[in-house]
Amino acid sequence: MEIPLLDLKIQYQKIKKEIKIAIDEVLESQRFILGDKVKRLEDKIAKYSDCRFGIGVSSGTDALLISLMALDIKYGDIVITTPYTFFSTVGVITRLGAKPLFVDIDAKTYNMDPEKLGYLLERKAKDNIKAIIPIHLFGQCADMEPILELSNRFNIPVIEDAAQAIGAEYIKNGRRSRAGSMGILGCFSFFPSKNLGGYGDGGMVVTNNEELAKKVRMLRSHGSEKKYYHIYVGINGRLDALQAAVLLVKIKYLDEWSKKRKENAEFYKELFEKIGYQKFDIKLPVTEYNNRHIYNQFVIRVKKRDELKNFLKEKGISTEIYYPLPLHMQPCYKDL
Ligand SMILES: *Cc1c(COP(=O)(O)O)cnc(C)c1O
């Protein structure tokens, strides 16, 4: 028996009929860029994330890029994030000529360590720091309360990289906040392997700030509101109707799927408990008490990593290393 890392074929069988109808509607309309389906998806995702506005874009990477552009991040500016994330988070910063400043992660949750962020901001308060990007890695929110407190104190906006965390929640004083709604802008990815995955690339920016929503909307269409009149220098970063059609079908099942992922994660944890995993020097994912984890990945830490990977491979079980090389050690970031 082969067990792939992710098998979307089973999911597809269940929703195939609906998907085909939805795609056919787009084909019949022959309207492929933005349009009614994208608008409906934007409203759905905004509502799902407790935000007033949603703006569909071409990928999670472009959601982050356009968010930084909306905050006027440019050459010489500094943006704080962690080096333990997917490449995009840092790629978009350097693409704008800005400089990433890395703060370390909390080894338990793999998310930005707020205490270390505090030290860094105090030491570098006079520097040109223009934004902070915490990542909700693997589907669990970063510890947002202290991060937002620092953001307020130092007057530096927070952009959430929620690419892996749609529907995740951070709970404080009984108040549940959805991933994407806590910073000034929130970014989602619809890459096929994300919890809400399209059939190609796609992404979304969510916000409660009307002015920024308007600006993001323009930036994704070459900086124009009215066709052929350009207020900003934007990009071609729009979401297409075929992706929106697929995602409108899939979002109906998202909560059910996230619930099943959580049940699977709990089942794994039970099995690890049963074998007394501590004696094998294995670290399991830790879900903080104030989080609704959506388990985009179930990541364990183990000393004999490569041996375990090979052993599982021999048994037909696929795994992946998240991530083999932190960002400051990548060939293109040697200078960092
Ligand atoms: C997937 C991902 C992105 C980028 O999304 P794309 O849609 O692939 O461009 C950004 N950040 C993180 C943490 C991701 O996991």
mmCIF file of C-alpha atoms and ligand atoms in Angstrom:
data_model
loop_
_atom_site.group_PDB
_atom_site.id
_atom_site.type_symbol
_atom_site.label_atom_id
_atom_site.label_comp_id
_atom_site.label_asym_id
_atom_site.label_seq_id
_atom_site.Cartn_x
_atom_site.Cartn_y
_atom_site.Cartn_z
ATOM 1 C CA MET A 1 0.000 0.000 0.000
ATOM 2 C CA GLU A 2 1.301 3.421 -1.010
ATOM 3 C CA ILE A 3 0.502 6.336 1.268
ATOM 4 C CA PRO A 4 1.283 9.650 -0.420
ATOM 5 C CA LEU A 5 1.923 12.815 1.549
ATOM 6 C CA LEU A 6 -1.323 14.228 0.220
ATOM 7 C CA ASP A 7 -3.921 12.501 -1.925
ATOM 8 C CA LEU A 8 -6.442 14.900 -3.385
ATOM 9 C CA LYS A 9 -7.944 12.278 -5.680
ATOM 10 C CA ILE A 10 -10.217 10.971 -2.937
ATOM 11 C CA GLN A 11 -11.454 14.477 -2.179
ATOM 12 C CA TYR A 12 -12.035 15.133 -5.875
ATOM 13 C CA GLN A 13 -14.205 12.033 -6.287
ATOM 14 C CA LYS A 14 -16.580 13.398 -3.667
ATOM 15 C CA ILE A 15 -17.035 16.850 -5.201
ATOM 16 C CA LYS A 16 -16.450 16.032 -8.860
ATOM 17 C CA LYS A 17 -20.038 16.614 -10.009
ATOM 18 C CA GLU A 18 -20.298 20.049 -8.398
ATOM 19 C CA ILE A 19 -16.851 21.067 -9.649
ATOM 20 C CA LYS A 20 -17.670 20.160 -13.216
ATOM 21 C CA ILE A 21 -20.882 22.160 -13.164
ATOM 22 C CA ALA A 22 -19.075 25.157 -11.645
ATOM 23 C CA ILE A 23 -16.275 25.018 -14.209
ATOM 24 C CA ASP A 24 -18.753 24.624 -17.022
ATOM 25 C CA GLU A 25 -20.526 27.812 -15.944
ATOM 26 C CA VAL A 26 -17.267 29.698 -16.362
ATOM 27 C CA LEU A 27 -16.629 28.093 -19.742
ATOM 28 C CA GLU A 28 -20.103 29.035 -20.945
ATOM 29 C CA SER A 29 -19.681 32.614 -19.734
ATOM 30 C CA GLN A 30 -16.229 32.915 -21.398
ATOM 31 C CA ARG A 31 -15.273 35.402 -18.680
ATOM 32 C CA PHE A 32 -12.028 34.219 -17.149
ATOM 33 C CA ILE A 33 -10.474 37.050 -15.169
ATOM 34 C CA LEU A 34 -12.160 38.363 -11.985
ATOM 35 C CA GLY A 35 -15.941 38.708 -12.526
ATOM 36 C CA ASP A 36 -18.919 37.532 -10.499
ATOM 37 C CA LYS A 37 -17.461 34.279 -9.140
ATOM 38 C CA VAL A 38 -14.327 36.011 -7.884
ATOM 39 C CA LYS A 39 -16.478 38.684 -6.242
ATOM 40 C CA ARG A 40 -18.587 36.011 -4.529
ATOM 41 C CA LEU A 41 -15.505 34.178 -3.327
ATOM 42 C CA GLU A 42 -14.041 37.419 -1.972
ATOM 43 C CA ASP A 43 -17.190 38.033 0.059
ATOM 44 C CA LYS A 44 -17.218 34.429 1.313
ATOM 45 C CA ILE A 45 -13.565 34.373 2.395
ATOM 46 C CA ALA A 46 -13.802 37.826 3.976
ATOM 47 C CA LYS A 47 -16.807 36.692 6.012
ATOM 48 C CA TYR A 48 -15.161 33.365 6.865
ATOM 49 C CA SER A 49 -12.136 35.284 8.174
ATOM 50 C CA ASP A 50 -14.107 37.940 10.089
ATOM 51 C CA CYS A 51 -12.937 40.680 7.760
ATOM 52 C CA ARG A 52 -14.858 43.356 5.889
ATOM 53 C CA PHE A 53 -12.919 43.032 2.636
ATOM 54 C CA GLY A 54 -11.394 40.270 0.552
ATOM 55 C CA ILE A 55 -9.378 40.808 -2.613
ATOM 56 C CA GLY A 56 -8.674 37.796 -4.831
ATOM 57 C CA VAL A 57 -5.139 37.641 -6.194
ATOM 58 C CA SER A 58 -3.040 35.306 -8.307
ATOM 59 C CA SER A 59 -1.208 33.480 -5.482
ATOM 60 C CA GLY A 60 -0.288 33.595 -1.816
ATOM 61 C CA THR A 61 3.032 35.056 -2.866
ATOM 62 C CA ASP A 62 1.305 37.896 -4.706
ATOM 63 C CA ALA A 63 -1.000 38.434 -1.715
ATOM 64 C CA LEU A 64 2.128 39.104 0.359
ATOM 65 C CA LEU A 65 3.822 41.158 -2.360
ATOM 66 C CA ILE A 66 0.770 43.377 -2.941
ATOM 67 C CA SER A 67 0.285 43.790 0.821
ATOM 68 C CA LEU A 68 3.831 45.109 1.174
ATOM 69 C CA MET A 69 3.304 47.359 -1.866
ATOM 70 C CA ALA A 70 0.080 48.684 -0.301
ATOM 71 C CA LEU A 71 2.133 49.749 2.731
ATOM 72 C CA ASP A 72 4.633 51.476 0.388
ATOM 73 C CA ILE A 73 7.499 49.165 1.342
ATOM 74 C CA LYS A 74 10.440 50.080 -0.857
ATOM 75 C CA TYR A 75 14.195 50.067 -1.269
ATOM 76 C CA GLY A 76 15.983 50.605 2.016
ATOM 77 C CA ASP A 77 13.064 49.649 4.253
ATOM 78 C CA ILE A 78 13.319 46.819 6.765
ATOM 79 C CA VAL A 79 10.689 44.110 7.293
ATOM 80 C CA ILE A 80 10.838 41.719 10.237
ATOM 81 C CA THR A 81 9.927 38.060 9.786
ATOM 82 C CA THR A 82 11.289 34.616 10.696
ATOM 83 C CA PRO A 83 13.757 32.558 8.635
ATOM 84 C CA TYR A 84 11.702 29.405 9.170
ATOM 85 C CA THR A 85 8.950 29.707 6.579
ATOM 86 C CA PHE A 86 8.249 29.026 2.943
ATOM 87 C CA PHE A 87 10.463 31.076 0.630
ATOM 88 C CA SER A 88 7.718 33.553 -0.403
ATOM 89 C CA THR A 89 7.525 35.380 2.891
ATOM 90 C CA VAL A 90 11.085 36.571 2.469
ATOM 91 C CA GLY A 91 11.194 36.598 -1.342
ATOM 92 C CA VAL A 92 8.582 39.344 -1.559
ATOM 93 C CA ILE A 93 10.544 41.558 0.827
ATOM 94 C CA THR A 94 13.767 41.415 -1.162
ATOM 95 C CA ARG A 95 11.929 41.717 -4.475
ATOM 96 C CA LEU A 96 10.863 45.202 -3.397
ATOM 97 C CA GLY A 97 14.452 46.061 -2.504
ATOM 98 C CA ALA A 98 13.641 45.990 1.194
ATOM 99 C CA LYS A 99 15.715 44.057 3.704
ATOM 100 C CA PRO A 100 14.456 41.186 5.843
ATOM 101 C CA LEU A 101 15.438 41.280 9.493
ATOM 102 C CA PHE A 102 15.065 37.855 11.069
ATOM 103 C CA VAL A 103 13.708 37.110 14.497
ATOM 104 C CA ASP A 104 13.965 33.535 15.755
ATOM 105 C CA ILE A 105 11.067 31.157 16.286
ATOM 106 C CA ASP A 106 9.699 29.525 19.388
ATOM 107 C CA ALA A 107 11.072 25.973 19.100
ATOM 108 C CA LYS A 108 7.815 24.542 20.437
ATOM 109 C CA THR A 109 5.378 26.048 17.931
ATOM 110 C CA TYR A 110 7.820 27.080 15.153
ATOM 111 C CA ASN A 111 6.155 30.500 15.119
ATOM 112 C CA MET A 112 7.694 33.933 15.737
ATOM 113 C CA ASP A 113 8.938 34.317 19.316
ATOM 114 C CA PRO A 114 7.290 37.510 20.647
ATOM 115 C CA GLU A 115 9.871 37.954 23.397
ATOM 116 C CA LYS A 116 12.702 37.947 20.872
ATOM 117 C CA LEU A 117 10.685 40.297 18.660
ATOM 118 C CA GLY A 118 10.485 42.671 21.637
ATOM 119 C CA TYR A 119 14.271 42.610 22.184
ATOM 120 C CA LEU A 120 14.872 43.173 18.508
ATOM 121 C CA LEU A 121 12.492 46.141 18.295
ATOM 122 C CA GLU A 122 14.041 47.768 21.347
ATOM 123 C CA ARG A 123 17.556 47.400 19.966
ATOM 124 C CA LYS A 124 16.619 48.507 16.460
ATOM 125 C CA ALA A 125 13.956 51.085 17.277
ATOM 126 C CA LYS A 126 15.768 53.770 15.296
ATOM 127 C CA ASP A 127 16.040 51.644 12.167
ATOM 128 C CA ASN A 128 13.729 51.906 9.221
ATOM 129 C CA ILE A 129 11.439 49.005 10.196
ATOM 130 C CA LYS A 130 8.215 49.238 8.190
ATOM 131 C CA ALA A 131 6.350 45.978 8.782
ATOM 132 C CA ILE A 132 6.295 42.751 10.785
ATOM 133 C CA ILE A 133 5.221 39.482 9.114
ATOM 134 C CA PRO A 134 4.418 36.665 11.537
ATOM 135 C CA ILE A 135 3.648 33.329 9.871
ATOM 136 C CA HIS A 136 0.920 31.015 11.179
ATOM 137 C CA LEU A 137 3.038 28.002 10.394
ATOM 138 C CA PHE A 138 1.549 24.573 9.739
ATOM 139 C CA GLY A 139 -1.927 25.914 10.567
ATOM 140 C CA GLN A 140 -1.462 27.311 14.066
ATOM 141 C CA CYS A 141 -1.603 31.047 14.766
ATOM 142 C CA ALA A 142 1.493 32.819 16.014
ATOM 143 C CA ASP A 143 1.197 34.254 19.526
ATOM 144 C CA MET A 144 -0.529 37.364 18.229
ATOM 145 C CA GLU A 145 -1.380 39.237 21.415
ATOM 146 C CA PRO A 146 2.167 40.220 22.397
ATOM 147 C CA ILE A 147 3.064 40.699 18.724
ATOM 148 C CA LEU A 148 0.168 43.143 18.244
ATOM 149 C CA GLU A 149 1.042 44.883 21.482
ATOM 150 C CA LEU A 150 4.578 45.476 20.162
ATOM 151 C CA SER A 151 3.156 46.537 16.803
ATOM 152 C CA ASN A 152 1.104 49.214 18.581
ATOM 153 C CA ARG A 153 3.908 50.314 20.864
ATOM 154 C CA PHE A 154 6.411 50.744 18.035
ATOM 155 C CA ASN A 155 3.804 51.822 15.500
ATOM 156 C CA ILE A 156 4.774 49.168 12.949
ATOM 157 C CA PRO A 157 1.986 47.383 11.032
ATOM 158 C CA VAL A 158 1.564 43.594 11.042
ATOM 159 C CA ILE A 159 0.862 41.591 7.886
ATOM 160 C CA GLU A 160 -0.207 38.035 8.664
ATOM 161 C CA ASP A 161 1.169 35.269 6.483
ATOM 162 C CA ALA A 162 -1.868 33.022 6.908
ATOM 163 C CA ALA A 163 -1.111 30.969 3.776
ATOM 164 C CA GLN A 164 -1.263 27.732 5.804
ATOM 165 C CA ALA A 165 -3.899 28.817 8.288
ATOM 166 C CA ILE A 166 -7.283 29.635 6.772
ATOM 167 C CA GLY A 167 -9.875 29.239 9.537
ATOM 168 C CA ALA A 168 -7.293 28.904 12.324
ATOM 169 C CA GLU A 169 -8.208 30.817 15.478
ATOM 170 C CA TYR A 170 -6.355 32.628 18.219
ATOM 171 C CA ILE A 171 -8.312 32.876 21.451
ATOM 172 C CA LYS A 172 -7.731 35.584 24.026
ATOM 173 C CA ASN A 173 -10.039 36.470 26.941
ATOM 174 C CA GLY A 174 -12.782 34.384 25.384
ATOM 175 C CA ARG A 175 -12.511 36.283 22.116
ATOM 176 C CA ARG A 176 -11.801 34.160 19.076
ATOM 177 C CA SER A 177 -9.920 35.865 16.273
ATOM 178 C CA ARG A 178 -9.619 34.255 12.874
ATOM 179 C CA ALA A 179 -6.291 34.034 11.066
ATOM 180 C CA GLY A 180 -5.979 36.999 8.719
ATOM 181 C CA SER A 181 -8.164 39.355 10.769
ATOM 182 C CA MET A 182 -5.631 40.362 13.423
ATOM 183 C CA GLY A 183 -3.023 42.276 11.439
ATOM 184 C CA ILE A 184 -3.703 45.242 9.196
ATOM 185 C CA LEU A 185 -3.637 42.840 6.214
ATOM 186 C CA GLY A 186 -3.942 39.048 6.059
ATOM 187 C CA CYS A 187 -2.691 36.812 3.239
ATOM 188 C CA PHE A 188 -4.046 33.434 2.127
ATOM 189 C CA SER A 189 -2.832 30.962 -0.478
ATOM 190 C CA PHE A 190 -5.002 28.610 -2.513
ATOM 191 C CA PHE A 191 -2.058 26.509 -3.683
ATOM 192 C CA PRO A 192 -3.462 22.983 -4.172
ATOM 193 C CA SER A 193 -1.831 21.564 -1.035
ATOM 194 C CA LYS A 194 -3.235 24.223 1.306
ATOM 195 C CA ASN A 195 -6.351 23.413 3.359
ATOM 196 C CA LEU A 196 -8.431 25.355 0.845
ATOM 197 C CA GLY A 197 -6.642 24.555 -2.384
ATOM 198 C CA GLY A 198 -7.616 25.488 -5.921
ATOM 199 C CA TYR A 199 -6.778 23.713 -9.161
ATOM 200 C CA GLY A 200 -3.838 25.971 -9.847
ATOM 201 C CA ASP A 201 -2.397 29.081 -8.211
ATOM 202 C CA GLY A 202 -4.529 31.567 -6.301
ATOM 203 C CA GLY A 203 -4.567 33.713 -3.196
ATOM 204 C CA MET A 204 -6.412 36.399 -1.278
ATOM 205 C CA VAL A 205 -5.755 39.477 0.820
ATOM 206 C CA VAL A 206 -8.225 40.202 3.627
ATOM 207 C CA THR A 207 -8.503 43.372 5.690
ATOM 208 C CA ASN A 208 -10.812 45.528 7.755
ATOM 209 C CA ASN A 209 -9.212 48.708 6.439
ATOM 210 C CA GLU A 210 -11.282 50.201 3.638
ATOM 211 C CA GLU A 211 -8.541 52.417 2.257
ATOM 212 C CA LEU A 212 -6.036 49.574 2.070
ATOM 213 C CA ALA A 213 -8.656 47.283 0.512
ATOM 214 C CA LYS A 214 -9.136 49.832 -2.234
ATOM 215 C CA LYS A 215 -5.407 50.163 -2.771
ATOM 216 C CA VAL A 216 -4.836 46.375 -2.843
ATOM 217 C CA ARG A 217 -7.662 46.079 -5.368
ATOM 218 C CA MET A 218 -5.940 48.602 -7.623
ATOM 219 C CA LEU A 219 -2.456 47.158 -7.154
ATOM 220 C CA ARG A 220 -3.555 43.719 -8.361
ATOM 221 C CA SER A 221 -4.732 45.310 -11.636
ATOM 222 C CA HIS A 222 -1.684 47.386 -12.602
ATOM 223 C CA GLY A 223 -2.616 50.099 -10.120
ATOM 224 C CA SER A 224 -5.750 51.125 -11.933
ATOM 225 C CA GLU A 225 -9.319 51.580 -10.794
ATOM 226 C CA LYS A 226 -10.585 52.684 -14.153
ATOM 227 C CA LYS A 227 -9.180 50.666 -17.043
ATOM 228 C CA TYR A 228 -6.133 52.260 -18.697
ATOM 229 C CA TYR A 229 -5.787 54.974 -16.005
ATOM 230 C CA HIS A 230 -3.021 54.132 -13.526
ATOM 231 C CA ILE A 231 -2.812 55.646 -10.068
ATOM 232 C CA TYR A 232 -0.065 53.282 -8.853
ATOM 233 C CA VAL A 233 2.474 51.040 -10.519
ATOM 234 C CA GLY A 234 0.859 47.720 -9.683
ATOM 235 C CA ILE A 235 1.208 44.198 -11.024
ATOM 236 C CA ASN A 236 -0.916 41.714 -12.952
ATOM 237 C CA GLY A 237 -1.984 39.820 -9.859
ATOM 238 C CA ARG A 238 -5.636 38.917 -10.379
ATOM 239 C CA LEU A 239 -7.496 35.750 -9.439
ATOM 240 C CA ASP A 240 -9.181 33.967 -12.297
ATOM 241 C CA ALA A 241 -12.773 32.808 -12.490
ATOM 242 C CA LEU A 242 -11.969 29.090 -12.889
ATOM 243 C CA GLN A 243 -10.122 29.064 -9.564
ATOM 244 C CA ALA A 244 -12.939 31.001 -7.899
ATOM 245 C CA ALA A 245 -15.483 28.506 -9.269
ATOM 246 C CA VAL A 246 -13.546 25.575 -7.759
ATOM 247 C CA LEU A 247 -12.963 27.350 -4.468
ATOM 248 C CA LEU A 248 -16.626 28.332 -4.108
ATOM 249 C CA VAL A 249 -17.461 24.620 -4.190
ATOM 250 C CA LYS A 250 -14.650 23.607 -1.854
ATOM 251 C CA ILE A 251 -15.187 26.263 0.816
ATOM 252 C CA LYS A 252 -18.505 24.638 1.713
ATOM 253 C CA TYR A 253 -16.562 21.595 2.928
ATOM 254 C CA LEU A 254 -13.661 23.414 4.552
ATOM 255 C CA ASP A 255 -14.851 23.196 8.161
ATOM 256 C CA GLU A 256 -15.666 19.520 7.809
ATOM 257 C CA TRP A 257 -12.228 18.836 6.290
ATOM 258 C CA SER A 258 -10.432 20.871 8.957
ATOM 259 C CA LYS A 259 -12.307 18.917 11.621
ATOM 260 C CA LYS A 260 -11.174 15.629 10.082
ATOM 261 C CA ARG A 261 -7.581 16.821 9.935
ATOM 262 C CA LYS A 262 -7.792 17.623 13.629
ATOM 263 C CA GLU A 263 -9.224 14.180 14.388
ATOM 264 C CA ASN A 264 -6.411 12.577 12.406
ATOM 265 C CA ALA A 265 -3.846 14.673 14.276
ATOM 266 C CA GLU A 266 -5.333 13.565 17.585
ATOM 267 C CA PHE A 267 -5.268 9.965 16.425
ATOM 268 C CA TYR A 268 -1.585 10.272 15.510
ATOM 269 C CA LYS A 269 -0.845 11.769 18.914
ATOM 270 C CA GLU A 270 -2.655 8.885 20.614
ATOM 271 C CA LEU A 271 -0.582 6.366 18.673
ATOM 272 C CA PHE A 272 2.638 8.196 19.531
ATOM 273 C CA GLU A 273 1.619 8.163 23.204
ATOM 274 C CA LYS A 274 1.004 4.429 22.994
ATOM 275 C CA ILE A 275 4.534 3.693 21.841
ATOM 276 C CA GLY A 276 5.987 6.048 24.488
ATOM 277 C CA TYR A 277 7.384 8.391 21.873
ATOM 278 C CA GLN A 278 9.554 10.315 24.354
ATOM 279 C CA LYS A 279 12.049 7.469 24.547
ATOM 280 C CA PHE A 280 12.641 7.814 20.797
ATOM 281 C CA ASP A 281 13.485 11.480 21.133
ATOM 282 C CA ILE A 282 10.490 12.589 19.082
ATOM 283 C CA LYS A 283 8.871 15.998 19.475
ATOM 284 C CA LEU A 284 5.196 16.124 18.524
ATOM 285 C CA PRO A 285 3.339 19.220 17.317
ATOM 286 C CA VAL A 286 2.299 21.317 20.285
ATOM 287 C CA THR A 287 -1.100 22.992 20.055
ATOM 288 C CA GLU A 288 -1.229 26.014 22.327
ATOM 289 C CA TYR A 289 -4.287 26.082 24.618
ATOM 290 C CA ASN A 290 -5.529 29.283 22.978
ATOM 291 C CA ASN A 291 -5.447 28.065 19.407
ATOM 292 C CA ARG A 292 -7.661 26.359 16.900
ATOM 293 C CA HIS A 293 -5.045 24.498 14.866
ATOM 294 C CA ILE A 294 -6.084 23.531 11.323
ATOM 295 C CA TYR A 295 -3.132 21.157 10.763
ATOM 296 C CA ASN A 296 -2.003 22.053 7.281
ATOM 297 C CA GLN A 297 0.916 19.822 8.229
ATOM 298 C CA PHE A 298 1.555 17.390 11.071
ATOM 299 C CA VAL A 299 5.241 17.985 11.699
ATOM 300 C CA ILE A 300 7.346 16.002 14.148
ATOM 301 C CA ARG A 301 10.933 16.653 15.153
ATOM 302 C CA VAL A 302 13.262 13.679 15.399
ATOM 303 C CA LYS A 303 17.022 13.225 15.759
ATOM 304 C CA LYS A 304 17.364 10.402 13.240
ATOM 305 C CA ARG A 305 15.334 12.265 10.681
ATOM 306 C CA ASP A 306 16.781 10.944 7.455
ATOM 307 C CA GLU A 307 16.814 7.345 8.737
ATOM 308 C CA LEU A 308 13.151 7.648 9.673
ATOM 309 C CA LYS A 309 12.288 9.169 6.323
ATOM 310 C CA ASN A 310 13.991 6.300 4.499
ATOM 311 C CA PHE A 311 12.401 3.702 6.745
ATOM 312 C CA LEU A 312 8.932 5.104 6.049
ATOM 313 C CA LYS A 313 9.692 5.336 2.363
ATOM 314 C CA GLU A 314 10.533 1.625 2.299
ATOM 315 C CA LYS A 315 7.101 1.003 3.791
ATOM 316 C CA GLY A 316 5.477 3.102 1.062
ATOM 317 C CA ILE A 317 4.777 6.079 3.313
ATOM 318 C CA SER A 318 5.745 9.486 1.919
ATOM 319 C CA THR A 319 6.974 12.302 4.110
ATOM 320 C CA GLU A 320 8.451 15.723 3.468
ATOM 321 C CA ILE A 321 10.934 17.874 5.312
ATOM 322 C CA TYR A 322 9.500 21.241 6.362
ATOM 323 C CA TYR A 323 11.888 22.950 5.697
ATOM 324 C CA PRO A 324 15.287 21.510 4.805
ATOM 325 C CA LEU A 325 17.092 24.856 4.781
ATOM 326 C CA PRO A 326 16.164 28.033 6.670
ATOM 327 C CA LEU A 327 15.984 31.207 4.616
ATOM 328 C CA HIS A 328 19.172 32.862 5.885
ATOM 329 C CA MET A 329 21.126 29.812 4.666
ATOM 330 C CA GLN A 330 19.720 29.753 1.143
ATOM 331 C CA PRO A 331 22.257 30.351 -1.633
ATOM 332 C CA CYS A 332 20.434 33.521 -2.758
ATOM 333 C CA TYR A 333 20.460 34.926 0.799
ATOM 334 C CA LYS A 334 24.072 34.315 1.739
ATOM 335 C CA ASP A 335 24.389 37.999 2.593
ATOM 336 C CA LEU A 336 21.739 37.580 5.306
HETATM 337 C C1 LIG B 1 2.207 28.470 0.437
HETATM 338 C C2 LIG B 1 2.808 29.565 1.197
HETATM 339 C C3 LIG B 1 3.011 30.842 0.651
HETATM 340 C C4 LIG B 1 2.855 31.165 -0.810
HETATM 341 O O1 LIG B 1 1.685 30.832 -1.412
HETATM 342 P P1 LIG B 1 1.644 30.511 -2.993
HETATM 343 O O2 LIG B 1 0.184 30.491 -3.268
HETATM 344 O O3 LIG B 1 2.305 29.195 -3.198
HETATM 345 O O4 LIG B 1 2.329 31.622 -3.713
HETATM 346 C C5 LIG B 1 3.478 31.850 1.480
HETATM 347 N N1 LIG B 1 3.777 31.616 2.758
HETATM 348 C C6 LIG B 1 3.626 30.393 3.315
HETATM 349 C C7 LIG B 1 3.949 30.223 4.755
HETATM 350 C C8 LIG B 1 3.149 29.337 2.545
HETATM 351 O O5 LIG B 1 3.034 28.131 3.108
#
